Coordinates of C-alpha atoms (C1' of nucleotides) in Angstrom, one line a residue:
Chain A
M24 CA -27.5 -5.6 5.8
T25 CA -25.6 -4.4 2.7
D26 CA -23.0 -6.8 1.4
K27 CA -21.0 -3.9 0.0
Y28 CA -17.3 -3.5 0.9
V29 CA -17.5 0.2 1.2
T30 CA -20.1 2.5 2.7
E31 CA -21.0 5.6 0.9
N32 CA -18.4 8.3 1.1
F33 CA -17.1 11.3 -0.8
I34 CA -15.3 9.1 -3.3
T35 CA -18.3 6.9 -4.1
Q36 CA -20.2 10.1 -4.6
I37 CA -17.7 11.3 -7.2
I38 CA -18.0 7.9 -8.8
D39 CA -21.8 8.0 -8.8
A40 CA -21.6 11.4 -10.4
D41 CA -19.2 10.2 -13.1
L42 CA -21.4 7.3 -13.8
A43 CA -24.5 9.5 -14.0
S44 CA -22.9 12.0 -16.3
G45 CA -21.6 9.3 -18.6
K46 CA -18.0 10.3 -18.0
H47 CA -17.4 6.6 -17.2
T48 CA -19.3 3.4 -17.7
D49 CA -16.9 1.1 -16.0
I50 CA -14.9 1.7 -12.9
V51 CA -11.2 0.7 -12.8
T52 CA -9.1 1.3 -9.7
R53 CA -5.6 0.1 -8.6
F54 CA -3.7 -0.8 -5.5
P55 CA -0.1 0.3 -6.2
P56 CA 2.3 -0.8 -3.5
E57 CA 6.1 -0.4 -3.8
P58 CA 7.6 -3.8 -3.1
N59 CA 9.9 -2.4 -0.4
G60 CA 8.3 -3.8 2.8
Y61 CA 5.5 -5.6 4.4
L62 CA 1.9 -4.4 4.3
H63 CA 0.2 -3.2 7.5
I64 CA -3.3 -2.2 8.6
G65 CA -2.9 1.1 6.9
H66 CA -2.5 -0.6 3.6
A67 CA -5.6 -2.7 4.4
K68 CA -7.6 0.5 4.1
S69 CA -6.3 1.2 0.6
I70 CA -6.7 -2.4 -0.4
C71 CA -10.3 -2.6 0.9
L72 CA -11.1 0.8 -0.7
N73 CA -9.6 0.1 -4.1
F74 CA -10.7 -3.5 -4.5
G75 CA -13.9 -2.9 -2.6
V76 CA -15.0 0.1 -4.7
A77 CA -14.2 -1.9 -7.8
A78 CA -16.2 -4.9 -6.6
D79 CA -19.1 -2.7 -5.5
Y80 CA -19.4 -1.1 -8.9
S81 CA -18.8 -4.3 -10.8
G82 CA -15.5 -2.9 -12.0
V83 CA -11.9 -4.2 -11.7
C84 CA -8.9 -3.4 -9.6
H85 CA -5.4 -3.8 -10.7
L86 CA -2.5 -4.8 -8.5
R87 CA 0.4 -2.7 -9.7
F88 CA 3.9 -2.8 -8.2
D89 CA 5.3 0.7 -8.2
D90 CA 8.8 -0.5 -8.8
T91 CA 10.6 2.6 -10.0
N92 CA 13.3 2.7 -7.4
P93 CA 15.4 -0.6 -7.5
E94 CA 17.4 0.6 -4.5
K95 CA 14.8 -0.7 -2.0
E96 CA 12.8 -3.2 -3.8
S97 CA 12.8 -7.0 -3.8
A98 CA 10.9 -9.9 -5.3
E99 CA 10.4 -11.3 -1.8
Y100 CA 8.4 -8.2 -0.7
A101 CA 6.3 -8.4 -3.9
E102 CA 5.5 -12.0 -3.1
A103 CA 4.6 -11.2 0.5
I104 CA 2.4 -8.4 -0.7
R105 CA 0.5 -10.7 -3.0
E106 CA 0.0 -13.1 -0.2
D107 CA -1.4 -10.5 2.1
V108 CA -3.8 -9.1 -0.5
K109 CA -5.0 -12.6 -1.3
W110 CA -5.4 -13.3 2.4
L111 CA -7.5 -10.2 2.8
G112 CA -9.8 -11.8 0.3
F113 CA -9.2 -9.9 -2.9
D114 CA -8.3 -11.1 -6.3
W115 CA -6.7 -9.1 -9.1
G116 CA -7.1 -12.0 -11.6
E117 CA -4.9 -11.4 -14.6
L118 CA -4.5 -7.7 -13.7
Q119 CA -1.1 -7.7 -12.1
H120 CA 1.3 -5.1 -13.5
N121 CA 4.5 -3.5 -12.7
A122 CA 5.3 0.2 -13.3
S123 CA 8.5 -1.2 -14.9
D124 CA 6.4 -2.9 -17.6
Y125 CA 6.0 0.6 -18.9
F126 CA 9.6 1.8 -18.8
Q127 CA 9.8 2.0 -22.6
Q128 CA 6.6 3.9 -23.0
L129 CA 7.6 6.2 -20.1
Y130 CA 10.8 6.9 -21.9
D131 CA 9.0 7.7 -25.1
Y132 CA 6.7 10.1 -23.3
A133 CA 9.7 11.8 -21.8
V134 CA 11.1 12.2 -25.3
E135 CA 7.7 13.7 -26.3
L136 CA 8.1 16.3 -23.5
I137 CA 11.5 17.1 -24.6
N138 CA 10.3 17.6 -28.2
K139 CA 7.6 19.9 -26.9
G140 CA 10.2 21.9 -25.1
L141 CA 8.7 20.9 -21.8
A142 CA 11.7 18.9 -20.4
Y143 CA 15.4 19.4 -20.3
V144 CA 18.6 17.7 -19.1
D145 CA 20.0 19.4 -16.1
D146 CA 23.7 19.0 -15.3
Q147 CA 23.5 20.6 -11.8
S148 CA 24.6 18.6 -8.9
I149 CA 22.1 17.3 -6.4
E150 CA 23.2 20.1 -4.0
E151 CA 22.8 22.8 -6.7
I152 CA 19.3 21.6 -7.5
R153 CA 18.3 21.7 -3.9
E154 CA 19.7 25.1 -3.5
N155 CA 18.1 26.5 -6.6
R156 CA 14.8 25.0 -5.7
G157 CA 14.3 27.8 -3.1
D158 CA 12.1 27.2 -0.1
F159 CA 8.6 28.1 1.1
N160 CA 9.5 31.7 1.2
T161 CA 11.9 31.9 -1.7
P162 CA 11.1 31.3 -5.3
G163 CA 13.5 28.9 -7.1
K164 CA 16.1 29.9 -9.6
N165 CA 16.1 28.6 -13.1
S166 CA 18.8 26.1 -13.9
P167 CA 21.6 27.4 -16.2
Y168 CA 20.8 24.4 -18.4
R169 CA 17.1 25.1 -18.6
E170 CA 17.3 26.7 -22.1
R171 CA 19.2 23.9 -23.8
S172 CA 17.9 23.2 -27.3
V173 CA 15.5 20.4 -28.0
E174 CA 18.2 18.7 -30.1
E175 CA 20.8 18.9 -27.4
N176 CA 18.3 17.6 -24.8
L177 CA 17.3 14.8 -27.1
D178 CA 20.9 13.8 -27.6
L179 CA 21.8 14.1 -23.9
F180 CA 18.8 12.1 -22.8
K181 CA 19.5 9.4 -25.3
R182 CA 23.1 9.2 -24.0
M183 CA 21.8 9.1 -20.4
K184 CA 19.9 6.1 -21.3
A185 CA 22.8 4.6 -23.1
G186 CA 24.9 4.8 -20.0
E187 CA 27.3 7.5 -21.1
F188 CA 27.1 9.5 -17.9
D189 CA 27.8 8.7 -14.3
D190 CA 25.1 8.1 -11.7
G191 CA 23.8 11.4 -10.4
S192 CA 25.6 13.5 -13.0
K193 CA 22.5 14.5 -14.9
V194 CA 18.8 14.4 -14.6
L195 CA 15.9 15.0 -16.9
R196 CA 13.6 17.7 -15.5
A197 CA 10.2 19.0 -16.5
K198 CA 10.2 22.7 -17.4
I199 CA 7.3 24.1 -15.4
D200 CA 7.7 27.0 -13.0
M201 CA 10.6 27.6 -10.6
T202 CA 8.5 30.2 -8.8
S203 CA 5.5 28.1 -8.1
G204 CA 4.1 28.1 -4.6
N205 CA 3.8 24.4 -5.0
I206 CA 7.3 23.1 -4.7
N207 CA 6.4 20.0 -6.6
M208 CA 6.0 22.2 -9.7
R209 CA 9.5 23.7 -9.5
D210 CA 10.9 21.8 -12.4
P211 CA 10.5 18.3 -10.9
V212 CA 13.0 15.6 -11.8
I213 CA 11.6 13.0 -14.3
Y214 CA 14.6 10.7 -14.7
R215 CA 17.7 10.0 -12.7
I216 CA 20.7 7.8 -13.5
R217 CA 21.1 4.8 -11.3
R218 CA 23.1 1.8 -12.1
L219 CA 21.2 -0.7 -10.1
H220 CA 19.8 -4.2 -10.8
H221 CA 16.1 -4.1 -11.1
I222 CA 13.9 -6.9 -9.9
H223 CA 12.1 -7.1 -13.2
T224 CA 14.1 -5.3 -15.9
G225 CA 17.5 -6.5 -14.6
D226 CA 20.2 -4.3 -16.1
T227 CA 18.3 -3.1 -19.1
W228 CA 18.0 0.4 -17.8
C229 CA 20.4 2.7 -16.0
I230 CA 17.9 5.6 -15.9
Y231 CA 14.7 5.3 -13.8
P232 CA 11.6 7.4 -13.9
M233 CA 10.4 9.2 -10.7
Y234 CA 7.1 8.4 -9.0
D235 CA 5.2 11.5 -10.1
F236 CA 6.0 10.9 -13.7
T237 CA 5.4 7.2 -13.6
H238 CA 2.3 7.0 -11.5
G239 CA -0.2 9.1 -13.6
I240 CA 1.0 7.6 -16.8
S241 CA 0.8 4.1 -15.5
D242 CA -2.7 4.8 -14.4
A243 CA -3.6 6.2 -17.8
I244 CA -2.0 3.3 -19.7
E245 CA -4.1 0.9 -17.6
G246 CA -7.3 2.8 -18.1
I247 CA -7.7 3.5 -14.4
T248 CA -10.7 5.8 -13.8
H249 CA -10.1 6.8 -10.2
S250 CA -6.7 6.8 -8.7
L251 CA -7.1 6.8 -5.0
C252 CA -4.2 7.7 -2.8
T253 CA -3.5 9.3 0.6
L254 CA -3.6 12.9 1.6
E255 CA 0.1 13.6 1.4
F256 CA -0.2 13.4 -2.4
E257 CA -2.6 16.3 -2.6
D258 CA 0.2 18.6 -3.5
H259 CA 1.2 16.2 -6.3
R260 CA -2.1 16.3 -8.1
P261 CA -1.3 19.4 -10.1
L262 CA 1.9 17.6 -11.3
Y263 CA -0.1 14.4 -12.0
D264 CA -2.4 16.4 -14.1
W265 CA 0.4 18.4 -15.8
Y266 CA 2.1 15.3 -17.1
L267 CA -1.1 13.8 -18.4
D268 CA -2.1 17.1 -20.0
N269 CA 1.2 17.5 -21.8
I270 CA 1.7 14.1 -23.3
S271 CA -0.4 12.4 -26.0
I272 CA -2.2 9.9 -24.0
P273 CA -6.0 9.7 -24.3
N274 CA -6.9 8.8 -20.7
H275 CA -6.8 11.1 -17.8
P276 CA -7.6 9.4 -14.6
Q277 CA -8.8 11.4 -11.6
Q278 CA -6.6 11.3 -8.5
I279 CA -8.6 11.5 -5.3
E280 CA -7.0 11.7 -1.9
F281 CA -8.3 10.3 1.4
S282 CA -6.8 10.2 4.9
R283 CA -4.6 7.5 6.1
L284 CA -5.7 5.0 8.7
N285 CA -4.1 5.5 12.1
L286 CA -4.9 3.1 15.0
S287 CA -4.4 4.2 18.5
F288 CA -1.7 2.5 20.5
T289 CA 0.0 1.2 17.4
I290 CA 2.5 2.3 14.8
T291 CA 2.2 2.0 11.0
S292 CA 5.4 3.4 9.7
K293 CA 7.7 1.1 7.8
R294 CA 10.7 2.6 9.3
K295 CA 9.4 2.3 12.9
L296 CA 8.1 -1.2 12.4
N297 CA 11.5 -2.1 11.1
Q298 CA 13.1 -0.7 14.3
L299 CA 10.9 -3.0 16.3
V300 CA 12.1 -6.0 14.4
E301 CA 15.8 -4.9 14.4
N302 CA 15.8 -4.2 18.1
N303 CA 14.1 -7.5 18.8
V304 CA 11.3 -5.8 20.6
V305 CA 9.1 -8.2 18.6
D306 CA 9.6 -11.7 17.2
G307 CA 9.7 -10.5 13.6
W308 CA 7.5 -8.9 11.0
D309 CA 4.7 -11.4 11.7
D310 CA 4.8 -11.1 15.5
P311 CA 1.2 -11.2 16.6
R312 CA 1.5 -7.8 18.2
M313 CA 2.6 -6.1 15.0
S314 CA 0.2 -4.0 12.9
T315 CA 1.4 -5.9 9.8
L316 CA -1.1 -8.0 7.9
S317 CA 1.2 -10.9 8.4
G318 CA 1.2 -10.3 12.2
M319 CA -2.6 -10.0 12.3
R320 CA -2.9 -13.2 10.3
R321 CA -0.6 -15.0 12.7
R322 CA -2.5 -13.5 15.6
G323 CA -5.7 -15.0 14.3
Y324 CA -7.6 -11.9 13.1
P325 CA -10.1 -13.2 10.5
P326 CA -9.7 -11.3 7.2
A327 CA -13.5 -10.8 7.1
A328 CA -13.2 -8.9 10.4
I329 CA -10.5 -6.7 9.1
R330 CA -12.6 -5.9 6.1
E331 CA -15.6 -5.1 8.3
F332 CA -13.3 -2.9 10.5
I333 CA -12.2 -0.9 7.5
K334 CA -15.8 -0.5 6.4
R335 CA -16.8 0.7 9.8
V336 CA -14.1 3.3 10.0
G337 CA -15.2 5.0 6.8
V338 CA -13.4 7.1 4.3
S339 CA -12.9 10.9 4.6
K340 CA -10.3 13.6 4.3
S341 CA -9.9 14.4 8.0
E342 CA -6.8 13.1 9.8
S343 CA -8.0 10.7 12.3
V344 CA -6.9 8.1 14.9
I345 CA -9.3 5.2 15.2
S346 CA -9.5 3.9 18.7
M347 CA -8.4 0.3 19.2
T348 CA -11.8 -0.5 20.7
V349 CA -13.4 -0.3 17.3
L350 CA -11.1 -3.0 16.0
E351 CA -11.6 -5.1 19.1
D352 CA -15.3 -4.8 18.9
T353 CA -15.3 -5.8 15.2
L354 CA -13.2 -8.8 16.0
R355 CA -15.4 -9.8 18.9
S356 CA -18.7 -9.5 17.0
H357 CA -17.3 -11.5 14.1
L358 CA -15.8 -14.1 16.3
N359 CA -18.8 -14.4 18.5
K360 CA -20.8 -15.5 15.5
V361 CA -18.2 -18.0 14.0
A362 CA -16.0 -19.3 16.8
P363 CA -16.7 -22.7 18.2
R364 CA -16.6 -22.8 22.0
V365 CA -14.3 -24.9 24.1
M366 CA -13.1 -24.9 27.7
G367 CA -9.6 -24.0 28.5
V368 CA -8.1 -23.1 31.9
L369 CA -5.2 -20.7 31.6
R370 CA -4.0 -20.6 35.2
P371 CA -5.1 -23.9 36.7
L372 CA -6.2 -24.5 40.3
K373 CA -6.8 -28.1 41.2
V374 CA -10.2 -29.1 42.5
V375 CA -11.0 -32.4 44.2
I376 CA -14.6 -33.4 44.3
E377 CA -14.7 -35.4 47.5
N378 CA -18.0 -37.1 47.1
Y379 CA -17.3 -38.2 43.5
P380 CA -16.2 -41.8 43.3
E381 CA -12.4 -42.3 42.9
D382 CA -12.5 -44.5 39.8
K383 CA -15.5 -42.9 38.1
E384 CA -15.4 -41.1 34.8
E385 CA -18.2 -39.7 32.7
I386 CA -18.5 -38.3 29.2
L387 CA -20.6 -35.2 29.2
T388 CA -21.6 -33.2 26.1
G389 CA -21.5 -29.5 25.4
A390 CA -22.9 -27.4 22.7
N391 CA -20.2 -25.9 20.5
H392 CA -22.1 -22.7 20.0
P393 CA -24.8 -21.4 22.3
Q394 CA -26.7 -19.5 19.6
D395 CA -26.1 -21.8 16.7
D396 CA -27.1 -25.5 16.9
S397 CA -25.5 -26.2 13.5
Y398 CA -22.2 -26.2 15.3
G399 CA -23.2 -29.4 17.0
E400 CA -21.9 -30.7 20.2
R401 CA -18.8 -32.4 21.6
E402 CA -17.9 -34.8 24.3
I403 CA -16.3 -33.6 27.4
P404 CA -14.7 -36.0 29.9
F405 CA -15.4 -35.4 33.6
G406 CA -13.8 -37.0 36.7
R407 CA -13.1 -36.6 40.4
E408 CA -10.2 -34.2 39.9
I409 CA -10.6 -31.1 37.7
Y410 CA -8.9 -27.8 37.2
V411 CA -10.6 -24.5 37.4
E412 CA -9.3 -21.0 36.8
Q413 CA -7.3 -19.5 39.8
S414 CA -9.3 -16.3 39.4
D415 CA -12.5 -18.2 40.0
Y416 CA -11.7 -18.7 43.7
K417 CA -11.4 -15.9 46.2
E418 CA -10.8 -16.2 49.9
N419 CA -13.0 -13.5 51.4
A420 CA -15.5 -12.9 48.7
N421 CA -18.5 -10.6 49.0
R422 CA -21.9 -11.5 47.7
K423 CA -21.2 -10.0 44.3
F424 CA -18.6 -12.6 43.6
F425 CA -20.5 -15.4 41.8
R426 CA -17.7 -17.9 41.9
L427 CA -15.9 -20.1 44.3
T428 CA -15.3 -19.3 47.9
E429 CA -15.8 -21.5 50.9
G430 CA -19.4 -22.5 51.3
R431 CA -20.5 -21.1 47.9
E432 CA -22.1 -23.2 45.2
V433 CA -21.4 -22.7 41.5
R434 CA -22.3 -24.5 38.3
L435 CA -19.6 -26.2 36.3
R436 CA -20.4 -25.5 32.7
H437 CA -22.1 -28.4 31.0
A438 CA -21.5 -30.5 34.2
Y439 CA -22.6 -30.4 37.9
Y440 CA -23.1 -28.0 40.7
I441 CA -20.3 -28.0 43.1
T442 CA -19.9 -26.4 46.5
C443 CA -16.5 -25.3 47.8
Q444 CA -15.9 -26.8 51.1
K445 CA -12.3 -25.9 51.8
A446 CA -9.2 -24.3 50.4
I447 CA -5.9 -25.9 51.0
K448 CA -2.8 -23.7 51.2
N449 CA 0.9 -24.3 50.9
E450 CA 3.5 -23.1 53.3
Q451 CA 3.6 -19.7 51.6
G452 CA -0.1 -19.3 52.2
E453 CA -1.1 -19.7 48.6
V454 CA -4.2 -21.6 47.7
V455 CA -3.1 -24.7 45.9
E456 CA -6.2 -26.9 45.9
L457 CA -9.9 -26.8 46.5
R458 CA -11.9 -29.4 48.2
C459 CA -15.5 -29.4 46.9
T460 CA -18.6 -31.6 46.9
Y461 CA -21.0 -32.0 44.0
D462 CA -24.7 -32.6 43.6
P463 CA -25.2 -35.8 41.6
E464 CA -28.7 -34.6 40.7
S465 CA -27.4 -31.6 38.8
R466 CA -25.8 -33.3 35.9
G467 CA -25.9 -31.2 32.8
G468 CA -25.8 -28.2 34.9
T469 CA -29.5 -28.0 35.7
A470 CA -31.0 -28.9 39.0
D471 CA -34.0 -27.7 41.0
G472 CA -34.8 -24.1 41.3
R473 CA -31.7 -23.3 43.3
K474 CA -30.3 -20.0 42.3
V475 CA -26.7 -20.5 41.2
K476 CA -25.5 -17.2 39.9
G477 CA -22.1 -18.4 38.7
T478 CA -21.1 -20.8 36.0
I479 CA -17.4 -21.5 35.6
H480 CA -15.3 -23.4 33.1
W481 CA -13.2 -26.4 34.0
V482 CA -11.2 -29.2 32.6
S483 CA -10.8 -32.9 33.7
A484 CA -7.4 -33.4 35.3
K485 CA -6.9 -36.8 33.9
H486 CA -8.0 -35.9 30.3
A487 CA -6.8 -32.3 29.9
K488 CA -4.2 -31.5 27.4
N489 CA -1.4 -29.1 28.2
I490 CA -0.8 -26.2 25.8
E491 CA 1.2 -23.0 25.8
V492 CA -0.9 -19.9 25.6
R493 CA 0.4 -16.5 24.6
L494 CA -1.6 -13.5 25.8
Y495 CA -1.1 -10.2 24.1
D496 CA -1.7 -6.7 25.3
R497 CA -1.1 -3.5 23.3
L498 CA 2.5 -3.0 22.2
F499 CA 2.5 0.6 23.3
N500 CA 1.4 2.5 26.4
H501 CA 0.8 5.7 24.6
P502 CA -2.3 6.3 22.3
K503 CA -0.1 8.0 19.7
P504 CA 3.3 6.5 19.9
A505 CA 4.3 8.0 16.6
S506 CA 3.9 11.5 18.0
L507 CA 6.6 10.9 20.6
D508 CA 10.2 12.0 20.3
N509 CA 11.2 8.4 20.7
F510 CA 8.4 5.9 20.2
L511 CA 10.5 3.1 21.7
D512 CA 10.0 4.8 25.1
A513 CA 6.3 3.9 24.9
I514 CA 6.8 0.2 24.6
N515 CA 4.6 -1.7 26.9
P516 CA 6.9 -4.1 28.8
D517 CA 4.0 -6.5 29.4
S518 CA 2.7 -6.8 25.9
L519 CA 3.3 -10.5 25.9
T520 CA 2.5 -13.1 28.6
I521 CA 3.4 -16.7 28.1
L522 CA 1.5 -19.3 30.0
K523 CA 2.9 -22.8 29.7
D524 CA 0.6 -24.6 32.1
A525 CA -2.7 -23.9 30.4
L526 CA -5.0 -26.9 30.1
V527 CA -7.7 -27.6 27.6
E528 CA -10.3 -30.2 27.0
P529 CA -9.0 -32.9 24.6
Y530 CA -11.5 -31.9 21.9
L531 CA -9.5 -28.7 21.1
L532 CA -6.5 -30.6 19.8
E533 CA -8.7 -33.1 17.9
A534 CA -10.6 -30.4 16.1
D535 CA -9.6 -28.2 13.2
Q536 CA -6.4 -26.3 14.0
D537 CA -7.0 -23.5 11.6
T538 CA -10.1 -22.1 13.2
V539 CA -10.3 -19.6 16.0
Y540 CA -11.9 -21.0 19.2
Q541 CA -13.5 -19.2 22.0
F542 CA -12.2 -20.4 25.3
E543 CA -15.3 -19.7 27.2
R544 CA -15.1 -16.9 29.7
N545 CA -11.6 -16.2 28.6
A546 CA -10.8 -15.1 25.1
Y547 CA -10.5 -16.2 21.5
F548 CA -7.5 -18.2 20.6
K549 CA -5.9 -19.5 17.4
R550 CA -3.2 -22.1 17.1
D551 CA 0.2 -20.5 16.3
K552 CA 2.2 -21.4 13.2
T553 CA 5.2 -22.6 15.3
H554 CA 5.9 -26.2 15.8
E555 CA 9.1 -25.7 17.6
T556 CA 8.2 -28.0 20.4
D557 CA 5.7 -30.8 21.0
Q558 CA 3.6 -28.5 23.1
P559 CA 0.9 -26.8 21.0
V560 CA 1.0 -23.0 21.1
F561 CA -2.1 -20.8 21.0
N562 CA -2.3 -17.1 20.4
Q563 CA -4.9 -15.0 22.0
V564 CA -6.7 -13.1 19.3
V565 CA -8.8 -10.8 21.5
T566 CA -10.3 -11.1 24.9
M567 CA -14.0 -11.3 25.7
R568 CA -15.7 -8.2 27.0
D569 CA -15.3 -8.4 30.8
S570 CA -17.8 -6.4 32.7
W571 CA -16.8 -8.0 35.9
A572 CA -13.2 -6.8 35.6
K573 CA -14.6 -3.3 34.8
L574 CA -16.8 -3.4 37.9
E575 CA -13.8 -4.3 40.0
E576 CA -11.8 -1.6 38.4
N577 CA -14.5 1.0 39.0
N578 CA -14.7 0.1 42.6
Q579 CA -11.1 0.9 43.2
Chain B
rU2 C1' 6.4 33.9 6.1
rG3 C1' 4.6 30.6 0.4
rG4 C1' 1.4 26.5 -1.4
rG5 C1' -2.2 22.5 -0.3
rA6 C1' -5.8 20.5 3.1
rU7 C1' -8.9 19.5 7.5
rG8 C1' -12.0 21.2 11.8
rU9 C1' -19.8 18.0 13.6
rC10 C1' -20.4 14.1 21.0
rG11 C1' -14.3 11.0 24.4
rC12 C1' -12.9 8.2 19.1
rC13 C1' -14.7 7.6 14.0
rA14 C1' -18.6 9.5 10.9
rA15 C1' -23.5 11.0 8.2
rG16 C1' -25.3 15.7 6.9
rU17 C1' -25.0 18.7 -0.3
rG18 C1' -29.6 26.0 3.1
rG19 C1' -35.8 24.1 5.6
rC20 C1' -39.6 19.1 10.1
rU21 C1' -36.8 17.5 17.0
rA22 C1' -28.1 17.2 14.1
rA23 C1' -28.1 9.6 11.3
rG24 C1' -25.2 5.5 12.7
rG25 C1' -20.9 2.7 15.0
rC26 C1' -17.3 2.5 19.1
rA27 C1' -16.7 4.1 24.1
rC28 C1' -19.4 5.2 28.4
rC29 C1' -23.8 5.0 32.0
rA30 C1' -28.5 2.5 33.7
rG31 C1' -31.7 -1.7 33.5
rG32 C1' -33.6 -6.8 31.6
rU33 C1' -32.6 -11.9 29.7
rU34 C1' -28.8 -15.7 30.2
rU35 C1' -25.7 -23.0 32.0
rU36 C1' -19.9 -18.0 29.1
rG37 C1' -20.2 -11.7 34.8
rA38 C1' -20.0 -13.6 26.9
rU39 C1' -23.9 -12.9 23.5
rC40 C1' -28.8 -10.7 23.2
rC41 C1' -32.5 -6.8 24.5
rU42 C1' -34.1 -1.9 26.4
rG43 C1' -33.1 3.1 27.7
rG44 C1' -29.6 7.3 28.4
rC45 C1' -25.6 9.9 26.1
rA46 C1' -24.1 17.1 20.9
rU47 C1' -30.3 23.3 22.7
rU48 C1' -25.3 22.4 19.1
rC49 C1' -21.7 21.8 14.5
rG50 C1' -13.3 25.4 15.7
rC51 C1' -14.3 31.0 16.9
rA52 C1' -16.5 35.8 15.5
rG53 C1' -19.4 38.5 12.4
rG54 C1' -22.6 38.7 8.0
rU55 C1' -26.4 37.1 4.0
rU56 C1' -31.4 34.7 4.4
rC57 C1' -38.1 34.1 6.5
rG58 C1' -34.6 30.1 7.7
rA59 C1' -27.3 28.1 8.0
rG60 C1' -23.6 22.6 10.4
rU61 C1' -24.7 23.7 5.3
rC62 C1' -23.6 30.3 1.7
rC63 C1' -20.0 34.9 2.5
rU64 C1' -16.0 37.5 5.3
rG65 C1' -12.3 37.5 9.0
rC66 C1' -9.8 34.9 12.6
rC67 C1' -7.9 30.4 15.3
rA68 C1' -6.1 25.4 15.6
rU69 C1' -4.1 21.0 13.3
rC70 C1' -1.8 18.2 9.3
rC71 C1' 1.1 17.9 4.6
rC72 C1' 5.1 20.0 1.1
rA73 C1' 11.7 22.4 0.3
rG74 C1' 14.4 13.4 -2.1
rC75 C1' 18.0 12.5 -8.2
rC76 C1' 12.0 8.2 -2.1
rA77 C1' 7.1 6.5 -2.8

RNA sequence: UGGGAUGUCGCCAAGUGGCUAAGGCACCAGGUUUUGAUCCUGGCAUUCGCAGGUUCGAGUCCUGCCAUCCCAGCCA
C-alpha cells in the first residue's frame, strides 16, 4: 500500500504541524552514532526513523559521528557503521559529518558562555564535583570557583586548551542551578581535559566537549529541524535548549524522544553483546544469532524485511518489548514473496524405489516459485535411489500423518507417487532405509483422482550435493534476558545446530549464491560468508510456519 | 523522598470529548493447495492502570491514587 518508510506517529504529527504552521519548509534529521561499537537492531529503529522520515518528507538525513570521547572510538567502528547503514538501504550522500568537525566552533561558543558569565572553570576534583552535586533529595552546593571573574575564566579556559593543566585537574562548567530538581542542570560539565589521540583531530585538542554541549550545537550548525533520540535523553532536553538559548546561533532544533526498540529473547546492549563475544558464547560480532546488523546480514535477513519490521513496530513513547514473532513473520512474508524454492534434505533417509530401473535417470522440472511464474523453472535429476527427510517417515503413524509409513502412498514433489513397502532397520533398531515402489503413471506428481494427502521433498542420491547447514534457535531462553541478574544464565545451549550431512539438489550450488532460498517444507537458507572448507555452508534465516509441529505439540 | 516520562486485547499500536474502541503479531475454528508453506474466511477488549468528578455525552477534560521506566559520568 503506502511506500513510506514510517507510518504516522506522534513525531510525524509534530512535523506535519511544523510544516503547516510554516515553522519549517524542509525537514532535516540526523543519525548520530558514536563510533564505539557495532550497530544492532535497536539502532535500526533510529536509522529507519531518521532516514525514513527525511525520505518521506523529501528532506535529508545527515550521518554524524558523535566523536567527542576519543577514549572509546575508532575509525574501524565508523567504517562498520557506514557499511551497516548502507546495507540497510540508506544513503546520506555528501552529508557525512563528525561532531569533531565543529570543535573550533564549539570552543568559540564556550568562550561566548564565559563572556556572558554563564560558564566557569572549576578546579574541584572529580570526587568533589560528585559530592557537591547532591542527590535526588539533596540540592547541590555551589563550587567555590563558581564566582570567578570572566577574565580569569577566559584566561584559565584558554590555558586549558593550551595544555597547561593536567588531565582531570580542571573542567569548564555551565553556570545554571545547583539546586535544580533535574540533576543535568546542576552546573553540567562542558569541557574536560583529556590527552588522547582523536580519530579525526589527532592531537590538536587536549580538551574535549561533552555530549550535551556538543549535540544540540552540532544539530543547530547542520540545520537539523528535528533531533530524534531515545527516551533516556528526556531529562537532557532542558539542557539542550539552555545551551542553544544562551549562545548566538540562529537555529534551534527540536529534540523529540521516542522509546527504544527491545526485542524479546534478545539483548541489545553494547556491553552485553561484547560479553557474548568475549566469552566465546558466539562466533563474533557477526554471529548469525547476534542482534547486530552485521549478524543479521550474515544470517540472511533481507534489509527490506528489517525496514518493514521497524515500520510495523511503530514509534511511540511507551517502553515496549516487541515479540520475536513479529520479526519472524515479517521475514517470512517478505521471503515468501522473493525466495526461489529448492529442495534440500537436512537429515537424509535413504529410499530405494524397487520397481524403478537400476540404470535409469530422468530430468524432471520444477517451478522455482509456486505463485510467481517469472521465477521460471529448473531441472531436477531423479533416479532409483533418493533421500527423503527422516522426519517424513514414522513407524506407527496414525491417519493424520500424511507422510511415509508402511503401506502409505505419498507424492514426491515435482516427481512421482511412491508407496512405502518396508523399512529396514540396523542392529540398533533405527530405520536406515526405506523400500518403496513408484507409480510410473504419476510423473509430474499428478495421477488419477487418487487422494494423496502428503507431498514430500527429496533429492536424488546420485546427483545430490552435500552441504553443511546451520540451524539457529533463539540465543536466550528468557523473554527478557536483560532483566536478569546475570543474563548469561539464560543462554540457550541449543541455539546452534550444525548438520553436516545435508543434501541439496545440484541446482542450488549452480544458482546465485547471494540470494535467500526456501528449502521447501523446511526453512529459508542463505549461503554463509565462510569458505573455510570445500563444503558449502548455509545459514538458516528463519523456519517456515509449521502447523503440523504445533498440532503435535498441542496433542501432548 | 526530588525531577522527568509511560500506562488501550498475550505482544505492539491507532484513537486529538460524540455513530457498534482501527490495524499487525500471537492464538482459535474452517476452506483452498503438488510446500501440513502460501492464500482465503470467520472468531478473538460491554472496555481503555484504579477511584472519584466535569459533561447531554470521556479512552479522550479535571482531581487523587497505583504501577513501571529514566536521571546523582570529567560516557553517549
